Amino acid sequence: MKKQRSNNRRPGGGRTGGARGQGQKIAGGAKGNPGGRGEASGSLPSRERAAVAAAAERPASARPAARAGSSVHEAAMAGLPVVKNDEVVIDIIGMNHDGEGVGRVEGYTLFAAGALPGEKARVKVLKTKKQYGYAKLLDVVEASPDRVAAPCPIYDKCGGCQLQHLSYDAQLAWKRQHVVDVLERIGKLRVAGGAPGAGASAGGSGAAGAAAGTAAAAGQAAADAARAAEHAAGGDHAVVVRPTIGMAAPWRYRNKAQVPVGVIDGALVGGFYARGSHRIIDMETCLIQHESNDDVISRVKAIGRRLGITAYDEETGQGLLRHVVVKVGFRTGEMMLVLVTNGDRIPREDEWIAAIREELPAVVSICQNVNTRQTNVIFGDVTRVLWGREVIYDYIGDVKFAISARSFYQVNPIQTEVLYGKTVEYAGLTGQETVIDAYCGIGTISLFLAQHAKRVYGVEIVKEAIEDARVNAKLNGMNHVTFEVGASEDVIPAWKEQGIEADVIVVDPPRKGCDPHLLDTIIKMKPERVVYVSCNPATLARDLRILEDGGYRTVEVTPVDMFPHTVHVECCALIERSK
Ligand SMILES: C[S@@+](CC[C@H](N)C(=O)[O-])C[C@H]1O[C@@H](n2cnc3c(N)ncnc32)[C@H](O)[C@@H]1O
């Protein structure tokens, strides 16, 4: 993507102001709007880490909203250098897990959404806590060379993406640096070339972010050399963190859209909830969504308006159409449309179906899901096929998958193939191995591994996912794969008791990481290799420390960018049994 330098903050922001000293107080101001979240640090000097870590310990939902009077009072009582509504100019020295810029006023940490590392920014304090506070970006006084103009016209309102204002190279470098930071800080691991200044850092000072992509490659070469030297010397090992594998074209990558439906000025609309609210904003295009999904949603809304279909109203519980869900098979082009409705009966159902079939020939499955509960959960329990097939098909690599209305399927199929390819590479399969895939979902990784293994066992806690996994194994003629429903921490010890031994164990847990009992079982089962696929570097680092203490050695970690322009960091780690 062409990098556009900009001195302006994100769309809708103010102008570039004049330079002022770091942390210089400007004025008290009008009422602020409390908001923002803070989580684990990425790329921060050690001084900030304690404050950021403290913020990370509490989930956003548990953090109380600021109360205007008490916030100012508390800040004054605590002797903080700023109080609510102060305006200050600060240097942004890092970016936290939520993509918020991190700055300091006399050692006090402020998080400001939209500000980038290396920038000087004028911000207004929204909320103060004892160790850190939140501020609103008013002006970028000095812009980072990594700042780009976000191409999405609704970026500021939507909240689905958090990093569109950061160049893609710098996003990748920041994700790698975030992994390095947590491995060192939480995992207490030594990262080859991971010390400050040696690796890529979009969160470093000033121009460090600009050179981040190149620095990543240079840091990597240094890392490889360091690792080879250590091996030769037989010394303490260092983990290699590879550069983040990004997308050649990091847009339009999502295969699934779930759009809430509502009414604006009497017309049926669908799009997204405005940031921090349940107000629906109409949207015609989403730049990270496959174009076909945009097209289907736009036409379905138009057909709904033509037929006088009512939209569900969250407050009154009245109205019919709640969500439009669309899935597309990137390889096959097949599409599924799911109308989530507040009730069984769809008025003029035949006309709906006829219009969709005529206008959208790629749609091979039209389903209805009924959800009459007053809840934020999208799907209800009952799904029926209105027309066409129950499933669409798609491929990851050479493996074919049947995807139903409710199946979980990775949303970025291009990068899923990259991630699973890395998993297979780290598993080091020759065709003779027995592999266990813990937290297997619908068996995507299991079947990918099964192409290269003697036997694969998959375990997953959701019964429907295991049913899908078995269907998919059959679809691919793979009868050397066994799936079982249950908690990995219960089923795998039972397998061990039954005499099942694994050469390789693959884990792909949810954000909270692996259950300690499972890690204990892995250590006792002594597989040669463990491959850890993680959507949360912090819990990955925590679990790697447990495996290291249990006689394993983390060899290499590769971040894979599954969700460009968002703060989500996915990675794959190779862990070997120490000799
Ligand atoms: C990150 S997903 C991975 C899914 C799959 N490996 C994939 O790539 O599509 C984590 C999965 O773990 C499942 N899960 C959560 N807790 C579990 C547990 N204790 N034992 C087994 N599976 C669990 C979830 O239902 C979910 O399908």
Coordinates of C-alpha atoms and ligand atoms in Angstrom, one line a residue:
M1 CA 0.0 0.0 0.0
K2 CA 1.3 3.5 -0.8
K3 CA 2.2 5.3 2.3
Q4 CA 0.7 8.7 2.6
R5 CA 2.2 11.0 5.1
S6 CA -0.2 13.0 7.0
N7 CA 0.1 15.5 9.8
N8 CA -3.6 15.2 10.6
R9 CA -4.9 12.8 13.1
R10 CA -7.5 10.2 12.0
P11 CA -10.5 11.4 9.9
G12 CA -12.6 13.8 11.7
G13 CA -9.7 15.0 13.7
G14 CA -8.3 18.5 14.3
R15 CA -5.4 20.3 12.5
T16 CA -1.8 20.1 13.3
G17 CA -0.9 22.4 16.1
G18 CA 2.3 24.1 17.0
A19 CA 5.1 22.2 18.9
R20 CA 5.1 22.4 22.7
G21 CA 7.3 20.7 25.2
Q22 CA 6.7 17.2 26.3
G23 CA 4.0 16.8 28.9
Q24 CA 3.4 20.6 29.0
K25 CA 0.1 21.5 30.5
I26 CA -2.0 23.8 28.3
A27 CA -5.4 24.5 29.9
G28 CA -8.3 23.0 31.6
G29 CA -11.2 22.5 29.3
A30 CA -14.8 21.5 28.8
K31 CA -16.3 18.3 29.8
G32 CA -14.7 15.1 28.5
N33 CA -16.2 11.9 27.4
P34 CA -14.8 9.0 29.4
G35 CA -13.7 6.0 27.3
G36 CA -10.8 4.0 26.1
R37 CA -9.3 0.7 27.3
G38 CA -5.9 -0.3 28.4
E39 CA -4.3 -3.7 28.2
A40 CA -0.9 -5.3 28.1
S41 CA 1.9 -3.2 26.8
G42 CA 3.6 -3.6 23.5
S43 CA 7.0 -2.0 22.8
L44 CA 7.2 0.1 26.0
P45 CA 10.1 1.2 28.1
S46 CA 10.2 -0.6 31.4
R47 CA 9.0 2.4 33.3
E48 CA 5.6 2.3 31.6
R49 CA 5.2 -1.5 31.8
A50 CA 4.1 -1.6 35.4
A51 CA 1.3 0.9 34.7
V52 CA 0.2 -0.8 31.6
A53 CA 0.4 -4.2 33.2
A54 CA -1.8 -3.0 36.0
A55 CA -4.3 -1.8 33.4
A56 CA -4.2 -5.2 31.8
E57 CA -5.1 -7.1 34.9
R58 CA -8.6 -5.8 34.9
P59 CA -10.9 -6.6 31.9
A60 CA -12.4 -3.5 30.3
S61 CA -15.9 -4.5 31.4
A62 CA -14.7 -4.4 35.1
R63 CA -13.3 -0.9 34.9
P64 CA -15.7 1.7 36.3
A65 CA -16.7 4.7 34.2
A66 CA -15.3 8.0 35.3
R67 CA -17.4 10.2 37.5
A68 CA -16.7 13.8 36.6
G69 CA -16.4 15.3 40.1
S70 CA -14.8 12.4 41.9
S71 CA -12.2 11.9 39.1
V72 CA -10.9 15.4 39.5
H73 CA -11.0 15.1 43.2
E74 CA -9.2 11.7 43.2
A75 CA -6.5 13.0 40.8
A76 CA -5.9 16.0 43.0
M77 CA -5.9 13.9 46.2
A78 CA -3.4 11.4 44.6
G79 CA -1.1 14.2 43.6
L80 CA -1.4 13.3 39.9
P81 CA 0.2 15.7 37.4
V82 CA -3.0 16.1 35.4
V83 CA -6.7 16.2 36.2
K84 CA -9.7 15.5 33.9
N85 CA -10.1 18.0 31.1
D86 CA -6.5 19.2 31.2
E87 CA -4.9 19.6 27.7
V88 CA -1.3 18.5 27.4
V89 CA 1.3 17.9 24.7
I90 CA 2.9 14.5 25.1
D91 CA 5.4 12.3 23.4
I92 CA 3.9 9.0 22.4
I93 CA 6.4 6.3 23.3
G94 CA 4.6 3.1 22.6
M95 CA 1.3 1.5 21.7
N96 CA -0.7 -0.7 24.0
H97 CA -2.6 -4.0 23.2
D98 CA -5.7 -2.0 22.2
G99 CA -3.8 0.1 19.7
E100 CA -3.9 3.2 21.9
G101 CA -0.8 5.5 21.9
V102 CA 1.0 5.6 25.2
G103 CA 2.5 8.8 26.5
R104 CA 3.7 10.3 29.8
V105 CA 3.2 13.4 31.8
E106 CA 5.9 13.6 34.5
G107 CA 6.1 9.9 34.6
Y108 CA 2.3 9.4 34.7
T109 CA 1.0 7.2 31.8
L110 CA -1.8 8.4 29.5
F111 CA -3.4 6.3 26.8
A112 CA -4.7 8.1 23.7
A113 CA -6.5 6.3 20.9
G114 CA -5.4 7.4 17.5
A115 CA -1.9 8.6 18.5
L116 CA 1.1 6.7 17.2
P117 CA 4.6 5.9 18.7
G118 CA 7.1 8.5 17.8
E119 CA 4.5 11.3 17.6
K120 CA 4.1 14.4 19.6
A121 CA 0.4 14.8 20.3
R122 CA -1.9 17.4 22.0
V123 CA -4.4 15.4 24.1
K124 CA -7.2 16.2 26.5
V125 CA -7.4 14.1 29.7
L126 CA -10.7 12.2 29.9
K127 CA -10.2 10.1 33.0
T128 CA -7.6 9.5 35.6
K129 CA -6.8 6.5 37.7
K130 CA -4.0 6.1 40.2
Q131 CA -1.4 4.7 37.9
Y132 CA -2.6 5.7 34.4
G133 CA -5.3 7.7 32.6
Y134 CA -7.1 8.1 29.3
A135 CA -6.9 11.0 27.0
K136 CA -8.5 12.1 23.7
L137 CA -6.3 13.0 20.8
L138 CA -6.9 16.6 19.8
D139 CA -4.0 17.3 17.4
V140 CA -0.9 15.5 16.1
V141 CA 1.8 18.0 16.6
E142 CA 4.5 16.0 15.0
A143 CA 3.4 13.0 13.0
S144 CA 5.1 9.6 12.8
P145 CA 6.5 8.6 9.4
D146 CA 4.4 5.5 9.8
R147 CA 1.1 7.4 9.9
V148 CA -1.1 6.9 6.9
A149 CA -4.5 8.2 6.0
A150 CA -7.0 5.5 6.9
P151 CA -8.7 4.6 3.6
C152 CA -12.0 3.6 5.2
P153 CA -14.5 6.5 5.4
I154 CA -16.1 5.2 8.5
Y155 CA -13.0 4.1 10.3
D156 CA -13.5 6.6 13.2
K157 CA -17.1 5.6 13.9
C158 CA -16.9 1.8 13.4
G159 CA -14.3 0.4 15.8
G160 CA -13.9 -2.8 13.9
C161 CA -10.4 -1.9 12.8
Q162 CA -7.9 -0.1 15.1
L163 CA -4.7 0.2 13.1
Q164 CA -5.7 1.6 9.7
H165 CA -3.9 4.8 10.5
L166 CA -0.6 2.9 10.8
S167 CA 1.2 1.7 7.7
Y168 CA 0.9 -2.1 7.1
D169 CA 4.7 -2.7 7.4
A170 CA 4.6 -0.9 10.8
Q171 CA 1.6 -3.0 11.9
L172 CA 3.5 -6.2 11.2
A173 CA 6.6 -4.9 13.0
W174 CA 4.5 -3.9 16.0
K175 CA 2.8 -7.3 16.2
R176 CA 6.2 -9.0 16.2
Q177 CA 7.5 -6.6 18.8
H178 CA 4.5 -7.2 21.0
V179 CA 5.2 -11.0 20.9
V180 CA 8.9 -10.3 21.8
D181 CA 7.8 -8.1 24.7
V182 CA 5.5 -10.6 26.3
L183 CA 7.8 -13.6 25.8
E184 CA 10.5 -11.6 27.7
R185 CA 8.2 -10.0 30.3
I186 CA 5.7 -12.7 31.0
G187 CA 7.5 -15.8 29.7
K188 CA 10.8 -14.8 31.2
L189 CA 12.3 -16.1 27.9
R190 CA 15.4 -14.8 26.2
V191 CA 14.6 -13.7 22.7
A192 CA 17.4 -13.7 20.1
G193 CA 17.8 -10.1 18.9
G194 CA 14.8 -9.2 21.0
A195 CA 16.5 -6.7 23.3
P196 CA 15.5 -3.0 22.9
G197 CA 17.1 -1.6 19.8
A198 CA 18.0 -4.9 18.3
G199 CA 14.6 -5.9 16.8
A200 CA 11.8 -4.2 14.9
S201 CA 9.8 -1.7 16.9
A202 CA 6.9 0.3 15.7
G203 CA 6.6 1.2 19.3
G204 CA 10.1 2.6 19.7
S205 CA 11.1 6.2 19.6
G206 CA 10.6 8.4 16.6
A207 CA 11.7 7.1 13.3
A208 CA 12.1 3.5 14.7
G209 CA 8.6 2.8 13.5
A210 CA 9.4 4.0 10.0
A211 CA 12.3 1.6 9.6
A212 CA 10.4 -1.2 11.3
G213 CA 9.9 -3.4 8.3
T214 CA 13.6 -3.3 7.4
A215 CA 14.6 -3.5 11.0
A216 CA 12.5 -6.7 11.3
A217 CA 14.6 -8.4 8.6
A218 CA 17.9 -7.2 10.1
G219 CA 16.8 -8.2 13.6
Q220 CA 15.9 -11.6 12.3
A221 CA 19.3 -12.1 10.7
A222 CA 20.9 -11.2 14.0
A223 CA 18.6 -13.5 15.8
D224 CA 19.5 -16.5 13.6
A225 CA 23.2 -15.8 14.0
A226 CA 22.8 -15.6 17.8
R227 CA 20.9 -18.8 17.9
A228 CA 23.5 -20.6 15.8
A229 CA 26.3 -19.3 18.0
E230 CA 24.4 -20.4 21.2
H231 CA 23.9 -23.9 19.8
A232 CA 27.6 -24.2 19.0
A233 CA 28.5 -23.0 22.5
G234 CA 25.9 -25.3 24.1
G235 CA 24.7 -22.3 26.1
D236 CA 21.4 -21.0 27.4
H237 CA 18.9 -21.0 24.6
A238 CA 17.3 -18.0 23.0
V239 CA 13.9 -18.0 21.2
V240 CA 13.8 -16.9 17.6
V241 CA 10.8 -14.7 16.8
R242 CA 10.4 -14.5 13.1
P243 CA 9.0 -11.5 11.3
T244 CA 5.2 -11.4 11.2
I245 CA 3.9 -13.1 8.0
G246 CA 1.6 -10.5 6.5
M247 CA -0.7 -10.5 3.5
A248 CA 0.4 -9.3 0.0
A249 CA -3.0 -7.5 -0.3
P250 CA -4.3 -6.9 3.3
W251 CA -7.8 -5.9 2.4
R252 CA -11.1 -7.7 1.6
Y253 CA -9.9 -10.7 3.5
R254 CA -13.0 -11.7 5.5
N255 CA -15.2 -14.5 4.3
K256 CA -18.0 -13.8 6.8
A257 CA -20.1 -10.8 7.5
Q258 CA -22.6 -10.4 10.4
V259 CA -24.6 -7.2 10.0
P260 CA -27.1 -5.9 12.5
V261 CA -30.3 -4.5 11.0
G262 CA -32.3 -1.5 12.2
V263 CA -34.3 1.5 11.1
I264 CA -33.2 5.1 10.3
D265 CA -35.8 7.6 9.3
G266 CA -38.3 4.8 8.7
A267 CA -36.0 2.9 6.3
L268 CA -34.4 -0.5 6.9
V269 CA -30.6 -0.2 7.3
G270 CA -27.8 -2.5 8.2
G271 CA -24.2 -1.9 9.0
F272 CA -22.5 -1.7 12.4
Y273 CA -23.0 -0.5 15.9
A274 CA -21.5 3.0 16.4
R275 CA -18.5 2.8 18.7
G276 CA -19.5 2.1 22.3
S277 CA -23.2 2.0 21.6
H278 CA -26.0 0.0 20.1
R279 CA -27.0 2.6 17.5
I280 CA -26.9 1.1 14.1
I281 CA -25.1 3.0 11.3
D282 CA -25.9 2.0 7.7
M283 CA -22.9 0.8 5.8
E284 CA -22.5 -0.1 2.1
T285 CA -18.9 -1.2 2.1
C286 CA -16.4 -2.6 4.5
L287 CA -12.8 -2.7 3.2
I288 CA -11.8 -5.8 5.1
Q289 CA -14.8 -7.7 3.9
H290 CA -15.0 -9.8 0.6
E291 CA -16.7 -7.7 -2.0
S292 CA -19.3 -10.4 -2.6
N293 CA -20.4 -10.1 1.0
D294 CA -20.9 -6.4 0.7
D295 CA -22.9 -6.9 -2.5
V296 CA -25.2 -9.5 -0.9
I297 CA -25.9 -7.4 2.1
S298 CA -26.6 -4.3 0.1
R299 CA -29.1 -6.2 -2.2
V300 CA -30.7 -8.0 0.7
K301 CA -31.4 -4.7 2.4
A302 CA -32.8 -3.3 -0.8
I303 CA -35.1 -6.3 -1.3
G304 CA -36.2 -6.1 2.4
R305 CA -37.1 -2.4 1.9
R306 CA -39.0 -3.2 -1.3
L307 CA -41.0 -6.0 0.4
G308 CA -41.7 -3.9 3.5
I309 CA -39.8 -6.2 5.9
T310 CA -39.6 -4.7 9.4
A311 CA -36.4 -4.4 11.3
Y312 CA -36.0 -5.7 14.9
D313 CA -36.0 -3.1 17.6
E314 CA -33.8 -4.0 20.6
E315 CA -35.8 -1.8 23.0
T316 CA -39.3 -2.9 22.1
G317 CA -38.5 -6.4 21.0
Q318 CA -40.7 -5.8 17.9
G319 CA -39.9 -6.1 14.2
L320 CA -38.6 -9.1 12.2
L321 CA -35.2 -8.9 10.7
R322 CA -32.3 -8.9 13.3
H323 CA -29.1 -9.8 11.4
V324 CA -28.0 -10.6 7.9
V325 CA -25.2 -13.1 7.9
V326 CA -23.3 -13.9 4.7
K327 CA -20.5 -16.4 4.1
V328 CA -18.5 -16.9 1.0
G329 CA -16.1 -19.7 0.0
F330 CA -13.0 -17.9 -1.4
R331 CA -12.0 -20.9 -3.5
T332 CA -15.4 -22.2 -4.6
G333 CA -17.2 -18.8 -4.8
E334 CA -20.3 -20.4 -3.2
M335 CA -22.3 -18.2 -0.9
M336 CA -24.7 -18.7 2.0
L337 CA -27.2 -16.2 3.3
V338 CA -28.7 -16.5 6.8
L339 CA -31.6 -14.2 7.8
V340 CA -31.8 -14.1 11.6
T341 CA -35.4 -13.3 12.5
N342 CA -37.4 -12.5 15.5
G343 CA -40.0 -15.2 14.9
D344 CA -40.7 -18.1 12.6
R345 CA -42.9 -16.5 9.9
I346 CA -41.3 -14.4 7.2
P347 CA -44.0 -12.4 5.3
R348 CA -43.8 -12.8 1.5
E349 CA -41.1 -15.5 2.0
D350 CA -41.5 -16.8 -1.6
E351 CA -40.9 -13.3 -3.0
W352 CA -37.8 -12.9 -0.8
I353 CA -36.4 -16.2 -2.1
A354 CA -37.2 -15.5 -5.7
A355 CA -35.7 -12.0 -5.6
I356 CA -32.5 -13.3 -3.9
R357 CA -32.1 -16.2 -6.4
E358 CA -32.6 -13.8 -9.3
E359 CA -30.3 -11.0 -8.2
L360 CA -27.7 -13.2 -6.4
P361 CA -26.9 -16.4 -8.4
A362 CA -23.8 -17.1 -6.3
V363 CA -26.0 -17.7 -3.2
V364 CA -26.5 -21.5 -3.1
S365 CA -28.0 -21.7 0.4
I366 CA -30.6 -19.4 2.0
C367 CA -31.2 -20.2 5.6
Q368 CA -33.3 -18.7 8.4
N369 CA -32.2 -18.7 12.0
V370 CA -34.9 -17.8 14.6
N371 CA -33.8 -15.8 17.6
T372 CA -36.7 -14.4 19.7
R373 CA -34.6 -13.7 22.8
Q374 CA -33.8 -10.2 23.9
T375 CA -30.1 -10.7 23.8
N376 CA -26.9 -9.5 22.1
V377 CA -26.2 -13.0 21.0
I378 CA -26.7 -13.2 17.2
F379 CA -28.0 -16.7 16.7
G380 CA -31.0 -18.5 18.2
D381 CA -31.2 -22.3 18.5
V382 CA -33.3 -23.1 15.4
T383 CA -32.0 -22.9 11.9
R384 CA -33.8 -24.1 8.8
V385 CA -33.0 -24.1 5.1
L386 CA -35.4 -21.8 3.2
W387 CA -33.9 -22.7 -0.2
G388 CA -30.9 -24.6 -1.6
R389 CA -28.3 -26.5 0.3
E390 CA -27.6 -26.9 4.0
V391 CA -23.9 -26.1 3.5
I392 CA -21.4 -24.4 1.3
Y393 CA -18.0 -25.9 0.5
D394 CA -14.6 -24.3 0.6
Y395 CA -11.0 -25.5 0.8
I396 CA -8.0 -24.7 2.9
G397 CA -5.1 -26.0 0.9
D398 CA -6.3 -29.3 -0.5
V399 CA -8.7 -30.0 2.4
K400 CA -12.4 -29.6 1.6
F401 CA -14.7 -28.2 4.3
A402 CA -18.5 -28.2 4.6
I403 CA -19.6 -25.0 6.3
S404 CA -23.1 -24.8 7.7
A405 CA -25.0 -21.7 9.0
R406 CA -23.6 -22.2 12.6
S407 CA -20.2 -23.8 11.9
F408 CA -17.1 -22.0 13.1
Y409 CA -14.7 -21.5 10.2
Q410 CA -11.7 -19.2 10.2
V411 CA -12.6 -15.8 8.7
N412 CA -9.3 -15.2 6.8
P413 CA -8.9 -18.3 4.6
I414 CA -5.7 -17.0 2.9
Q415 CA -3.8 -16.5 6.1
T416 CA -5.4 -19.7 7.6
E417 CA -3.5 -21.7 5.0
V418 CA -0.3 -19.8 6.0
L419 CA -0.9 -20.5 9.7
Y420 CA -1.7 -24.1 9.2
G421 CA 1.2 -24.5 6.8
K422 CA 3.5 -23.2 9.6
T423 CA 1.8 -25.6 12.1
V424 CA 2.5 -28.6 9.8
E425 CA 6.1 -27.4 9.3
Y426 CA 6.7 -27.0 13.0
A427 CA 5.1 -30.5 13.6
G428 CA 7.9 -31.9 11.5
L429 CA 5.8 -34.8 10.2
T430 CA 7.2 -37.7 8.1
G431 CA 4.0 -39.7 7.8
Q432 CA 4.8 -42.0 10.8
E433 CA 3.7 -39.8 13.7
T434 CA 0.7 -39.9 16.0
V435 CA -0.5 -36.4 16.6
I436 CA -3.0 -35.0 19.1
D437 CA -4.9 -31.8 18.1
A438 CA -6.2 -30.2 21.3
Y439 CA -9.0 -27.5 21.0
C440 CA -9.6 -28.8 17.5
G441 CA -12.9 -26.9 16.6
I442 CA -14.3 -28.4 13.4
G443 CA -11.1 -30.2 12.9
T444 CA -9.5 -27.8 10.4
I445 CA -5.9 -28.2 11.8
S446 CA -6.5 -31.9 12.5
L447 CA -7.3 -32.6 8.8
F448 CA -4.5 -30.4 7.6
L449 CA -2.1 -32.4 9.8
A450 CA -3.7 -35.7 8.8
Q451 CA -2.4 -35.3 5.3
H452 CA 1.1 -35.9 6.7
A453 CA 0.6 -38.1 9.8
K454 CA -0.1 -41.8 10.5
R455 CA -2.9 -41.0 13.0
V456 CA -4.5 -37.9 14.4
Y457 CA -6.7 -37.5 17.4
G458 CA -8.8 -34.3 17.8
V459 CA -10.6 -33.1 20.9
E460 CA -13.0 -30.2 21.3
I461 CA -15.5 -29.2 23.9
V462 CA -18.4 -28.2 21.6
K463 CA -20.4 -31.2 20.4
E464 CA -21.6 -29.6 17.2
A465 CA -18.1 -28.7 16.2
I466 CA -17.0 -32.4 16.6
E467 CA -20.0 -33.4 14.4
D468 CA -18.8 -31.0 11.7
A469 CA -15.2 -32.4 12.2
R470 CA -16.4 -36.0 11.6
V471 CA -18.4 -34.9 8.5
N472 CA -15.3 -33.1 7.1
A473 CA -13.0 -36.1 7.8
K474 CA -15.4 -38.3 5.7
L475 CA -15.7 -35.6 3.0
N476 CA -11.9 -35.9 2.6
G477 CA -11.8 -39.7 2.9
M478 CA -9.6 -39.5 6.0
N479 CA -10.3 -42.5 8.2
H480 CA -7.1 -42.2 10.3
V481 CA -8.5 -39.3 12.2
T482 CA -10.5 -39.7 15.5
F483 CA -12.5 -36.9 17.1
E484 CA -13.8 -36.9 20.6
V485 CA -16.1 -34.4 22.5
G486 CA -14.8 -33.1 25.8
A487 CA -12.4 -30.9 27.6
S488 CA -8.8 -31.3 26.4
E489 CA -7.7 -31.4 30.0
D490 CA -10.0 -34.4 30.7
V491 CA -9.9 -36.3 27.4
I492 CA -6.1 -36.3 26.8
P493 CA -5.2 -37.7 30.2
A494 CA -7.8 -40.4 29.5
W495 CA -6.2 -41.2 26.2
K496 CA -2.8 -41.4 28.0
E497 CA -4.4 -44.0 30.4
Q498 CA -5.6 -45.9 27.3
G499 CA -2.0 -46.1 26.1
I500 CA -2.2 -43.5 23.3
E501 CA 1.1 -41.9 22.9
A502 CA 1.7 -38.8 20.8
D503 CA 4.8 -37.8 19.0
V504 CA 3.4 -34.3 18.5
I505 CA 0.8 -32.4 20.4
V506 CA -0.8 -29.3 18.8
V507 CA -2.8 -26.9 20.9
D508 CA -4.9 -24.0 19.7
P509 CA -6.7 -22.8 22.8
P510 CA -9.1 -19.8 23.2
R511 CA -7.7 -16.5 24.5
K512 CA -7.4 -17.7 28.1
G513 CA -4.7 -20.2 27.0
C514 CA -4.3 -23.8 28.0
D515 CA -5.7 -25.4 31.1
P516 CA -2.8 -26.0 33.6
H517 CA -3.9 -29.7 33.9
L518 CA -3.5 -30.1 30.1
L519 CA 0.0 -28.6 30.3
D520 CA 0.9 -30.9 33.1
T521 CA -0.4 -33.9 31.0
I522 CA 1.7 -32.8 28.0
I523 CA 4.8 -32.6 30.2
K524 CA 4.0 -36.2 31.5
M525 CA 3.3 -37.5 28.0
K526 CA 6.6 -36.3 26.8
P527 CA 5.9 -35.7 23.1
E528 CA 8.9 -34.8 21.0
R529 CA 7.3 -31.6 19.9
V530 CA 4.5 -29.3 20.9
V531 CA 3.1 -26.8 18.4
Y532 CA 1.2 -24.0 20.1
V533 CA -1.2 -21.9 17.9
S534 CA -2.2 -18.8 19.9
C535 CA -4.5 -15.9 19.5
N536 CA -3.2 -14.3 22.7
P537 CA 0.6 -13.7 23.0
A538 CA 0.3 -13.0 26.8
T539 CA -1.2 -16.4 27.6
L540 CA 1.1 -18.1 25.1
A541 CA 4.1 -16.6 27.0
R542 CA 2.6 -17.8 30.4
D543 CA 2.1 -21.3 29.1
L544 CA 5.6 -21.5 27.4
R545 CA 7.1 -20.7 30.8
I546 CA 5.3 -23.7 32.3
L547 CA 6.4 -26.0 29.5
E548 CA 10.0 -24.7 29.8
D549 CA 10.0 -25.4 33.5
G550 CA 8.7 -28.9 32.6
G551 CA 11.6 -29.8 30.4
Y552 CA 10.7 -28.2 27.1
R553 CA 12.5 -25.5 25.1
T554 CA 10.8 -22.9 23.0
V555 CA 12.6 -22.9 19.7
E556 CA 10.8 -20.4 17.4
V557 CA 7.7 -18.3 17.3
T558 CA 6.1 -17.0 14.0
P559 CA 3.4 -14.3 14.2
V560 CA 0.9 -14.6 11.3
D561 CA -1.3 -11.7 10.5
M562 CA -4.8 -13.2 10.5
F563 CA -6.6 -9.8 11.0
P564 CA -4.8 -6.9 9.2
H565 CA -5.7 -3.4 10.5
T566 CA -6.8 -4.8 13.8
V567 CA -4.8 -5.3 17.0
H568 CA -5.3 -9.1 17.0
V569 CA -2.0 -11.0 17.1
E570 CA -1.9 -14.6 16.2
C571 CA 1.2 -16.8 16.3
C572 CA 2.5 -20.3 16.0
A573 CA 5.3 -21.6 18.3
L574 CA 7.5 -24.6 18.1
I575 CA 8.5 -26.2 21.4
E576 CA 10.8 -29.2 21.7
R577 CA 11.6 -31.6 24.4
S578 CA 15.0 -30.8 25.9
K579 CA 17.5 -33.5 25.3
Ligands
LIG1 C1 -9.1 -20.8 19.0 S1 -10.4 -22.0 18.7 C2 -9.5 -23.1 17.7 C3 -10.3 -23.9 16.7 C4 -9.6 -24.7 15.6 N1 -8.3 -25.2 16.1 C5 -9.5 -23.8 14.4 O1 -8.4 -23.5 14.0 O2 -10.5 -23.5 13.8 C6 -10.4 -22.8 20.3 C7 -11.4 -23.9 20.4 O3 -11.3 -24.5 21.7 C8 -12.6 -24.9 22.1 N2 -12.4 -25.1 23.6 C9 -12.5 -24.2 24.6 N3 -12.2 -24.8 25.8 C10 -11.9 -26.1 25.5 C11 -11.5 -27.2 26.3 N4 -11.3 -27.0 27.7 N5 -11.2 -28.3 25.8 C12 -11.4 -28.5 24.4 N6 -11.8 -27.5 23.6 C13 -12.1 -26.3 24.1 C14 -13.5 -23.9 21.6 O4 -14.8 -24.3 21.6 C15 -12.9 -23.5 20.3 O5 -13.4 -24.3 19.3

